[in-house]
Coordinates of C-alpha atoms in Angstrom, one line a residue:
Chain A
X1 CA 12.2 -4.8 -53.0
X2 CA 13.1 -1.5 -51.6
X3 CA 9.7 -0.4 -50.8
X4 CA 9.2 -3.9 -49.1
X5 CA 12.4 -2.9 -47.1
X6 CA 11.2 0.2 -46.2
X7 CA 7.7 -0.5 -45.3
X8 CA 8.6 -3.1 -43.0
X9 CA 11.2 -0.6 -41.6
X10 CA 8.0 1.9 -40.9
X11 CA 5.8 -0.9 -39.0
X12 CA 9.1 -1.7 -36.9
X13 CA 9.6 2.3 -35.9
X14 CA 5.4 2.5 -35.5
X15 CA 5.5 -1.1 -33.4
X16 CA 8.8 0.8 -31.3
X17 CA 6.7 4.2 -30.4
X18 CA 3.8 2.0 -29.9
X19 CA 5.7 -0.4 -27.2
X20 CA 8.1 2.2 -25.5
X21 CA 4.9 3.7 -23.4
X22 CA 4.6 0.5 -22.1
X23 CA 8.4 -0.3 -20.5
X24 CA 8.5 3.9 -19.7
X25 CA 5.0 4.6 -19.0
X26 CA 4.1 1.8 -16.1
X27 CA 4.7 3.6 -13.1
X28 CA 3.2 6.8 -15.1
X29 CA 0.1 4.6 -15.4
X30 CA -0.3 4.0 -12.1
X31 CA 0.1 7.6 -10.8
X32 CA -3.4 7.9 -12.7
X33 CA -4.8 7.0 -9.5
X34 CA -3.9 10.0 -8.1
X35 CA -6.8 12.2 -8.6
X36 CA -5.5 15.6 -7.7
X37 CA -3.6 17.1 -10.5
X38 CA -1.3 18.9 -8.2
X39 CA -0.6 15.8 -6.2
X40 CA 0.2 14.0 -9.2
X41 CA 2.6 16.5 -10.8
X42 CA 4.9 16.5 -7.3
X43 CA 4.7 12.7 -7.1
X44 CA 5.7 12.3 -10.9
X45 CA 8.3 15.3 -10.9
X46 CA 9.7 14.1 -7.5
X47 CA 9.8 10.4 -9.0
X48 CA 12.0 11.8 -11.8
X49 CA 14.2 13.7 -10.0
X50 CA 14.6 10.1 -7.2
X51 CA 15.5 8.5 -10.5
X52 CA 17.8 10.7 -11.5
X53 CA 19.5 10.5 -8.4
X54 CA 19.9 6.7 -8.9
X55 CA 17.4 6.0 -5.8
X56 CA 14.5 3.3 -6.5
X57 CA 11.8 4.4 -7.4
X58 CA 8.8 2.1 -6.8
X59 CA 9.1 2.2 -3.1
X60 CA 8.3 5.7 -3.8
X61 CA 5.6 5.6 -6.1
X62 CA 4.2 2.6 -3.7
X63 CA 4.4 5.0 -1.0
X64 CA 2.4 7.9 -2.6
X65 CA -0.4 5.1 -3.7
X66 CA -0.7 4.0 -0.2
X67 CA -1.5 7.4 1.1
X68 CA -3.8 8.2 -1.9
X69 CA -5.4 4.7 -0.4
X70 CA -5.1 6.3 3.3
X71 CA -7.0 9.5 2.2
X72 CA -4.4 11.4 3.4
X73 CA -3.7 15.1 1.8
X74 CA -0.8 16.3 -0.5
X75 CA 1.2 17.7 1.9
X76 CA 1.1 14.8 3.9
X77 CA 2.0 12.8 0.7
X78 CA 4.6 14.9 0.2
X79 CA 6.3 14.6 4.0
X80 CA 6.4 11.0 3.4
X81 CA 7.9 10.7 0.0
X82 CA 10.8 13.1 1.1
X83 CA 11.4 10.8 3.9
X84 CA 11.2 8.0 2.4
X85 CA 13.6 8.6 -0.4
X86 CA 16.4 10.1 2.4
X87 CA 16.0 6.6 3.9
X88 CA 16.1 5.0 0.9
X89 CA 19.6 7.1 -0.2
X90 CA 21.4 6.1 3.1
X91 CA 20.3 2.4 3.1
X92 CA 21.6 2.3 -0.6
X93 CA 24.7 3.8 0.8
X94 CA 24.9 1.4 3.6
X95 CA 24.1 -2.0 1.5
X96 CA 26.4 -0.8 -1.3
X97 CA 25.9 0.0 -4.8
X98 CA 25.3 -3.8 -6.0
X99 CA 21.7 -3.5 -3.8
X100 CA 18.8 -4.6 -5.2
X101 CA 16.1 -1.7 -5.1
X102 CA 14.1 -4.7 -2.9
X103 CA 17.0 -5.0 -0.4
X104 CA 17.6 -1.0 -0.6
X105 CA 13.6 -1.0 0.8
X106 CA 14.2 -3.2 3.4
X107 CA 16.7 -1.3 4.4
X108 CA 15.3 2.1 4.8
X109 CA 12.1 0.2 6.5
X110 CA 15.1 -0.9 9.0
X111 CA 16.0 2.4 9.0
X112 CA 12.4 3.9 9.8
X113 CA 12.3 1.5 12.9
X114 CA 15.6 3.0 14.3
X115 CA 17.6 0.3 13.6
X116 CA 21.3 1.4 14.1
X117 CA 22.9 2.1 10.2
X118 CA 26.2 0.4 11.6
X119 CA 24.2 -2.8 12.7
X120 CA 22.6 -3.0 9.0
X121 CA 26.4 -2.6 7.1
X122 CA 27.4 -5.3 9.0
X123 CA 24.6 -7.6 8.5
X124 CA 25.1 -7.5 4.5
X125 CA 29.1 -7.7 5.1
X126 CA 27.9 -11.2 6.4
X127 CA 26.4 -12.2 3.0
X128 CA 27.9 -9.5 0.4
X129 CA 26.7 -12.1 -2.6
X130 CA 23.1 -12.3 -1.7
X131 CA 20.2 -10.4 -0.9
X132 CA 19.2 -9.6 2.4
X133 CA 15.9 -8.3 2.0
X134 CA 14.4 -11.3 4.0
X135 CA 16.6 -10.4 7.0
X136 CA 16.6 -6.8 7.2
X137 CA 12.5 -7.4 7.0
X138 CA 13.0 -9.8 10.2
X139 CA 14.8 -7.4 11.9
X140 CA 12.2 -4.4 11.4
X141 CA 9.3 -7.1 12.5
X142 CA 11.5 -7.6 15.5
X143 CA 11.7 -4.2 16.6
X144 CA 8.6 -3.2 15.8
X145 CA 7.4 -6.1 18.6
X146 CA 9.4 -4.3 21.5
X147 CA 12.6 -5.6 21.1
X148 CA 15.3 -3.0 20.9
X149 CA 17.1 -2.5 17.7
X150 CA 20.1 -3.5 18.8
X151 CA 19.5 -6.7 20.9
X152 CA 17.6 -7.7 17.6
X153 CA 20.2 -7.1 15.4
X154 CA 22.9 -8.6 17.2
X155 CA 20.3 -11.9 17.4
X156 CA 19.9 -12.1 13.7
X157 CA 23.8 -11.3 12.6
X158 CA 24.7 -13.9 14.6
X159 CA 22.0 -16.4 13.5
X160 CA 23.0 -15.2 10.2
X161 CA 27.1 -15.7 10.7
X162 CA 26.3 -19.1 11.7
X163 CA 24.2 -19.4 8.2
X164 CA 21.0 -19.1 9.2
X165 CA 18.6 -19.0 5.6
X166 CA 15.8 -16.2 5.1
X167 CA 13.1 -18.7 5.7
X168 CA 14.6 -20.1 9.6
X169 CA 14.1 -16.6 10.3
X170 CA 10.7 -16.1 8.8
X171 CA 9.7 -18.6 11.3
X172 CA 11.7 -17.1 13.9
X173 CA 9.8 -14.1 13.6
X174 CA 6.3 -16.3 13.3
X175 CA 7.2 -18.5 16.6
X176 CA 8.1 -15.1 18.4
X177 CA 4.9 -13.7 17.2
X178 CA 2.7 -16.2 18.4
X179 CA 4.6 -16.1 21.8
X180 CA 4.2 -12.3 22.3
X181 CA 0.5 -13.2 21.6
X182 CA 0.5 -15.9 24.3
X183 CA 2.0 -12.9 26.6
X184 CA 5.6 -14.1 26.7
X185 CA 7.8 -10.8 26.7
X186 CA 9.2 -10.0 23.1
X187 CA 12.9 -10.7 24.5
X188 CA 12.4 -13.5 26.4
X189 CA 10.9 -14.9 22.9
X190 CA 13.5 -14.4 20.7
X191 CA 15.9 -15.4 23.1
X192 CA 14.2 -18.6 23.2
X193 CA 13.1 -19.3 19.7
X194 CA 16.6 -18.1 18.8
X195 CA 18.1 -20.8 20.5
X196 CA 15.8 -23.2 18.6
X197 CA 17.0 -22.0 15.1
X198 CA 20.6 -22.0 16.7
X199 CA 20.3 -25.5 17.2
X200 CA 19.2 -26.7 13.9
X201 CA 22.5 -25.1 12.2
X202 CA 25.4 -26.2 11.5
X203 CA 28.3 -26.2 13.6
X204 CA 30.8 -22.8 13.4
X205 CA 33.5 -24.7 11.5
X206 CA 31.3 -25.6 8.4
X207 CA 29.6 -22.2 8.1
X208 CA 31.7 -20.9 5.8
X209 CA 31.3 -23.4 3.1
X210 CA 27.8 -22.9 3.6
X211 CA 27.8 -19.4 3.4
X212 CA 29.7 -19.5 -0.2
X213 CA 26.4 -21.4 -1.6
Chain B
X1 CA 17.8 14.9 -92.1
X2 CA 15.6 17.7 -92.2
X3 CA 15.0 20.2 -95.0
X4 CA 13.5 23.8 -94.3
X5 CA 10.7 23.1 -96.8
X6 CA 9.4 20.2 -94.5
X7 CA 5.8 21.0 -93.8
X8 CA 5.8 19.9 -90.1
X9 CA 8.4 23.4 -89.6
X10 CA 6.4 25.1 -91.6
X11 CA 3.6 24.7 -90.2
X12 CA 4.9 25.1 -86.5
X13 CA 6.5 28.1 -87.0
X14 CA 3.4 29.6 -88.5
X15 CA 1.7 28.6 -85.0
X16 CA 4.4 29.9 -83.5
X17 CA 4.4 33.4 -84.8
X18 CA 0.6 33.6 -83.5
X19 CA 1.0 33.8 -80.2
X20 CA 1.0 36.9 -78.5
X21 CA 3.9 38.9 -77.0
X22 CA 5.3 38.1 -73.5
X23 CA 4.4 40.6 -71.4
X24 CA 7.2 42.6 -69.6
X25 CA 8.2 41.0 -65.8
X26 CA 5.8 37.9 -66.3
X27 CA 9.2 35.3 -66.1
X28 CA 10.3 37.3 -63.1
X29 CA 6.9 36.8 -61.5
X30 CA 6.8 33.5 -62.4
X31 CA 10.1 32.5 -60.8
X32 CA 9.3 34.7 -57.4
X33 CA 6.2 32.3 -57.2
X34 CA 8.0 29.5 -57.4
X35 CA 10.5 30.7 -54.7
X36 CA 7.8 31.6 -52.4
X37 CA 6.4 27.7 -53.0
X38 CA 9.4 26.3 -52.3
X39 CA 9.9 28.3 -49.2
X40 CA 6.5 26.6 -46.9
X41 CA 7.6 24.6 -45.0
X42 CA 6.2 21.1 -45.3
X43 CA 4.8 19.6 -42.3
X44 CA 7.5 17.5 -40.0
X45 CA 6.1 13.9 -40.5
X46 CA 6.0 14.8 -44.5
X47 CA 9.8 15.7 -44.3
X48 CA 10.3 12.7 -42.0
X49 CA 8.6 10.3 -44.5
X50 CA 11.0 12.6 -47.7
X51 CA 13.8 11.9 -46.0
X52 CA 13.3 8.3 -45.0
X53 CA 12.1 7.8 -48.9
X54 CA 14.9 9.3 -49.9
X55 CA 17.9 7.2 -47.6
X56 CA 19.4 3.9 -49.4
X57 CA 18.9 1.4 -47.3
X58 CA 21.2 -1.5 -48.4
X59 CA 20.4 -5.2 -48.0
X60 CA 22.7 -5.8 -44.7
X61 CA 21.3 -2.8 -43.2
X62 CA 18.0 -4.4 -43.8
X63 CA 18.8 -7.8 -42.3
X64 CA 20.5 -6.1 -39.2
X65 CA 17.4 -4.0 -38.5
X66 CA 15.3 -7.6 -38.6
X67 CA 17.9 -9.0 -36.4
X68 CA 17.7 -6.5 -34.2
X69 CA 13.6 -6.2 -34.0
X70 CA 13.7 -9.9 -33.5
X71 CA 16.4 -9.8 -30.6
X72 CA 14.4 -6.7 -28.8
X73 CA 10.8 -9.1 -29.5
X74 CA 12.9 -12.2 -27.7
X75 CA 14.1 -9.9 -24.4
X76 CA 10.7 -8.5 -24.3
X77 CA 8.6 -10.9 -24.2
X78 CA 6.7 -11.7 -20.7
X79 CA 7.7 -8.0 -20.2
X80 CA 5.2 -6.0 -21.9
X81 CA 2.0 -6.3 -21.1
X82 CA 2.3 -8.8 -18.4
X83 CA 4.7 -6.7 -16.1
X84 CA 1.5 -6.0 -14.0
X85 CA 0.1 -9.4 -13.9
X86 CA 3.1 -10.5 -12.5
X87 CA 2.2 -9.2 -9.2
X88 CA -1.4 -9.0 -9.7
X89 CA -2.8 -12.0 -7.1
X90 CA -6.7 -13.0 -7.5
X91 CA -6.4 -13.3 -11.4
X92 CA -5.3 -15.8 -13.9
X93 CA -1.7 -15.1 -14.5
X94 CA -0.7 -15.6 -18.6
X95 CA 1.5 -18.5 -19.5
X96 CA 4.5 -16.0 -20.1
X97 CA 4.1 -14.2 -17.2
X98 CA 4.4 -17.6 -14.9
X99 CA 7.7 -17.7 -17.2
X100 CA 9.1 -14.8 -16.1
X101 CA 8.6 -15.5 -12.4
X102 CA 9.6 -19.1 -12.7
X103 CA 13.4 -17.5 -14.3
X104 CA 13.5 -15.0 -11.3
X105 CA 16.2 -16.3 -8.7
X106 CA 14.5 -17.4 -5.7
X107 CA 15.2 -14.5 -3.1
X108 CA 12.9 -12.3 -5.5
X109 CA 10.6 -15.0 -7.2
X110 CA 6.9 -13.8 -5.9
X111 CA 5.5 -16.8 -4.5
X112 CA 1.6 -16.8 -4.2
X113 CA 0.3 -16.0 -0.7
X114 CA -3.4 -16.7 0.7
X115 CA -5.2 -14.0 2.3
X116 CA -8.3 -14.1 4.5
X117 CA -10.7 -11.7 6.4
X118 CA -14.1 -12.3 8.1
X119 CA -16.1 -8.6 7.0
X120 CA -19.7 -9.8 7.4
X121 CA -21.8 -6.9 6.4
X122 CA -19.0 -6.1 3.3
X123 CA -20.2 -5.7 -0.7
X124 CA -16.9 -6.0 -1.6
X125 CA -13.8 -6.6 -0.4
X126 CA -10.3 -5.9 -2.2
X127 CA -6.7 -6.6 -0.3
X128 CA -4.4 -3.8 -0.9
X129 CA -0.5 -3.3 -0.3
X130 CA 2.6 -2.5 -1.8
X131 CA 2.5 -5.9 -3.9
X132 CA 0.2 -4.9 -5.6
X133 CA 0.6 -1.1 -5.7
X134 CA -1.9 -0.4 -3.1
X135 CA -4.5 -0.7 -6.4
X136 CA -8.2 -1.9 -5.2
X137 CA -8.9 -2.9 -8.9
X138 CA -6.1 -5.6 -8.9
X139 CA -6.7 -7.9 -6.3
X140 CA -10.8 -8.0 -5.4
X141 CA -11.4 -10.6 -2.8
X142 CA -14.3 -13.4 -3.7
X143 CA -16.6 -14.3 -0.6
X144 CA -16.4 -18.1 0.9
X145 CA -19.8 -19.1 0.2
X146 CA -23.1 -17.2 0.8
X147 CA -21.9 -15.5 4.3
X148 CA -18.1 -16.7 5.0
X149 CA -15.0 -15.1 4.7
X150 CA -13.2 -13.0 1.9
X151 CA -10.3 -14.4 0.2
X152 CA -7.9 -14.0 -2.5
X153 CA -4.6 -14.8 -3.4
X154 CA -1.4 -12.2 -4.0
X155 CA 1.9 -12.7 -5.2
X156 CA 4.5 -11.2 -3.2
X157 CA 8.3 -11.3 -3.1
X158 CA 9.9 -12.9 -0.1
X159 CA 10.4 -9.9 2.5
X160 CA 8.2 -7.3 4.5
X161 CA 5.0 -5.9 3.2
X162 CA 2.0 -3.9 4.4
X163 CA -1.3 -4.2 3.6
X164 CA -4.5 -3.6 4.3
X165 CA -8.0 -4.5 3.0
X166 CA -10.3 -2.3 1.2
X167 CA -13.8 -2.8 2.3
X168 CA -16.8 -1.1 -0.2
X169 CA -14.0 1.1 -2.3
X170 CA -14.1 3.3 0.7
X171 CA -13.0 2.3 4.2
X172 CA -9.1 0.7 4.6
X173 CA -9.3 -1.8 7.0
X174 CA -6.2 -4.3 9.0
X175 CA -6.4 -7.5 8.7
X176 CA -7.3 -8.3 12.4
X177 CA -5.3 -11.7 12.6
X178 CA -1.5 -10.2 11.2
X179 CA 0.6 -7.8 13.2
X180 CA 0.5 -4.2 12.8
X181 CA 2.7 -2.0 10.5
X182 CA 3.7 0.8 12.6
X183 CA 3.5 3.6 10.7
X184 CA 3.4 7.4 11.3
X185 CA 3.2 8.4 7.7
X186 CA -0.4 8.2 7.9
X187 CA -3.0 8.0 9.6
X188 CA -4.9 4.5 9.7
X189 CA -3.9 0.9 10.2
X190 CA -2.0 -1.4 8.5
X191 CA -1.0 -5.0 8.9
X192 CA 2.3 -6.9 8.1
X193 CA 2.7 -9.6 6.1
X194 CA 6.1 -12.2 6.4
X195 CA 6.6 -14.1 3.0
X196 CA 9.8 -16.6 3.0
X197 CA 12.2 -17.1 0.2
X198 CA 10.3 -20.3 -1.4

């Protein structure tokens, strides 16, 4: 019986070692696509040292993978991690230590398109229990169009504060893409499909209720 | 009892007396080899195994460590092995894997996304992006017909990506009907893709 006990107690420690690679070794994996052994042993040694520091980490390996994809050289891979994970530290400051590391890349996108750090700590004050990955993306899309980082901001926290969801301002963003398309000016769009989404939410006095859900 | 005429003593102390004389150190030499036998180290996964061997292990011990594997198998399942396949779009995705997305809450439950691009003289055609790790090999693009468009599906999270599409493993082209992802990390073109919270 003892044997029995042990043996099995030997294929459960073999099955362990055999399965940890898998949870640890994902990203690891990946970073096989990265030809140049150099390259590879900054990205994986700067991926540690991110992790360490409690940043997120796939926006970084994602990062290094998309300028593998771009052909661009390690130096250049390396100028774009470091800036990358500085955004990313600052945006996990600003959402808070509850951020997922999905909202904590939205926000250093924000971040990347100049978006004011107040404007994005007061966009997840008005929805501290959920994600606001959706709207920080918005807001990036807007600026990126024209608009200036703080007329957009100011648009969606408001939209937001009267409980605006993440999809109404997907479409937003779709309805003031296809009007920049049609040549209207990027403002004068949002201003205008803004008002649309404004008048499809509820009035001021139930938006707290339906903020809580 | 036994008496000293017994012929069994007598006959093994006759043997006895034959044998020849110890020779002077031979028990001291015998005893250093020993020593020096004992002192090798045995390898570490043969002292691993001693050891192991060698530890009671008592019946609630046993039943915990089952417990325990069975708990860890429960939590892990969908997780290894499929953790790619999750956001891998243009393949079947396992029955667990569908699993786990369905139990993600909505504001980070990949929903599937269609993606199109008219590349006329392309061989092949792969979308890229950070949904799917900007990996050519996880998301190849299957041609409308003899002549029409590229397609394939993806499975993003609701939010802002980038992508691009990879056109003969070589050239990283933008998808000519989505907006442009500013970037000045590197050089080339990107596009943006929009996916709402489903």
């Amino acid at each position: 019986m003892s044997n029995f006990i042990r043996w099995t107690a030997r294929l459960l420690g073999v099955a362990a070692i055999a399965s940890a690679p898998q949870f640890v070794g994902a990203q690891e994996a990946r970073l096989l696509a990265i030809r140049d052994d150099a390259t590879r042993d900054f990205v994986r040694q700067f991926v540690e040292a991110a992790r360490v520091r409690g940043t997120p980490t796939e926006p970084l390996v994602s990062r290094a993978l998309e300028g593998v994809a771009f052909k661009a050289d390690r130096k250049r891979i390396e100028q774009a991690m470091a800036a990358l994970e500085k955004r990313l530290r600052r945006s996990r400051d600003l959402l808070g230590a509850k951020a997922t590391a999905d909202e904590v890349a939205a926000g250093a996108d924000a971040l990347a398109a100049d978006v004011p750090a107040g404007m994005i700590q007061e966009m997840k004050k008005l929805a501290p229990q959920r994600q606001i990955t959706v709207e920080l993306g918005v807001l990036t899309e807007l600026v990126a169009k024209g608009i200036s980082p703080k007329v957009a901001a100011e648009r969606i926290k408001e939209l937001m504060a009267r409980g605006a969801t993440g999809a109404q301002l997907t479409e937003l963003n779709a309805a003031v893409q296809q009007d920049v398309a049609l040549g209207i000016k990027p403002v004068a769009a949002l201003e205008l499909r803004g008002r649309g989404v404004m008048s499809l939410l509820p009035p001021p006095a139930s938006v707290n209720s339906a903020q809580r859900r | 009892m036994i008496e000293e005429s017994d012929e069994l003593i007598v006959r093994a102390a006759r043997a006895l007396s034959g044998m020849p004389p110890t020779k002077a150190g031979a028990v001291a030499r015998v005893l250093m080899a020993v020593r020096a036998n004992q002192a090798r180290p045995l390898p570490f996964w043969k002292r691993a195994m001693r050891r192991f061997d060698e530890t009671s292990v008592s019946a609630k011990a046993a039943g915990l460590l089952m417990a325990a594997s069975l708990v860890i198998g429960f939590f892990a399942r969908g997780t290894v092995g499929n953790a790619r396949d999750s956001f891998a779009g243009g393949s079947e995705l396992s029955g667990t894997a569908l699993q786990s997305i369905a139990n993600m809450p909505a504001e980070s439950r990949p929903v599937p996304v269609a993606v199109a691009v008219e590349l006329a003289n392309a061989k092949t055609v792969a979308v890229v992006g950070d949904f799917n790790g900007w990996d050519p090999s996880v998301t190849p693009m299957q041609r409308v017909g003899k002549d029409g468009p590229w397609s394939a599906t993806v499975l993003a999270k609701p939010g802002r990506h980038t992508y691009a599409f990879m056109v003969d493993g070589a050239t990283l082209v933008a998808d000519p009907r989505a907006p442009r992802a500013k970037s000045s990390d590197f050089d080339g073109d990107a596009s943006v893709m929009m996916v709402r919270t489903p």
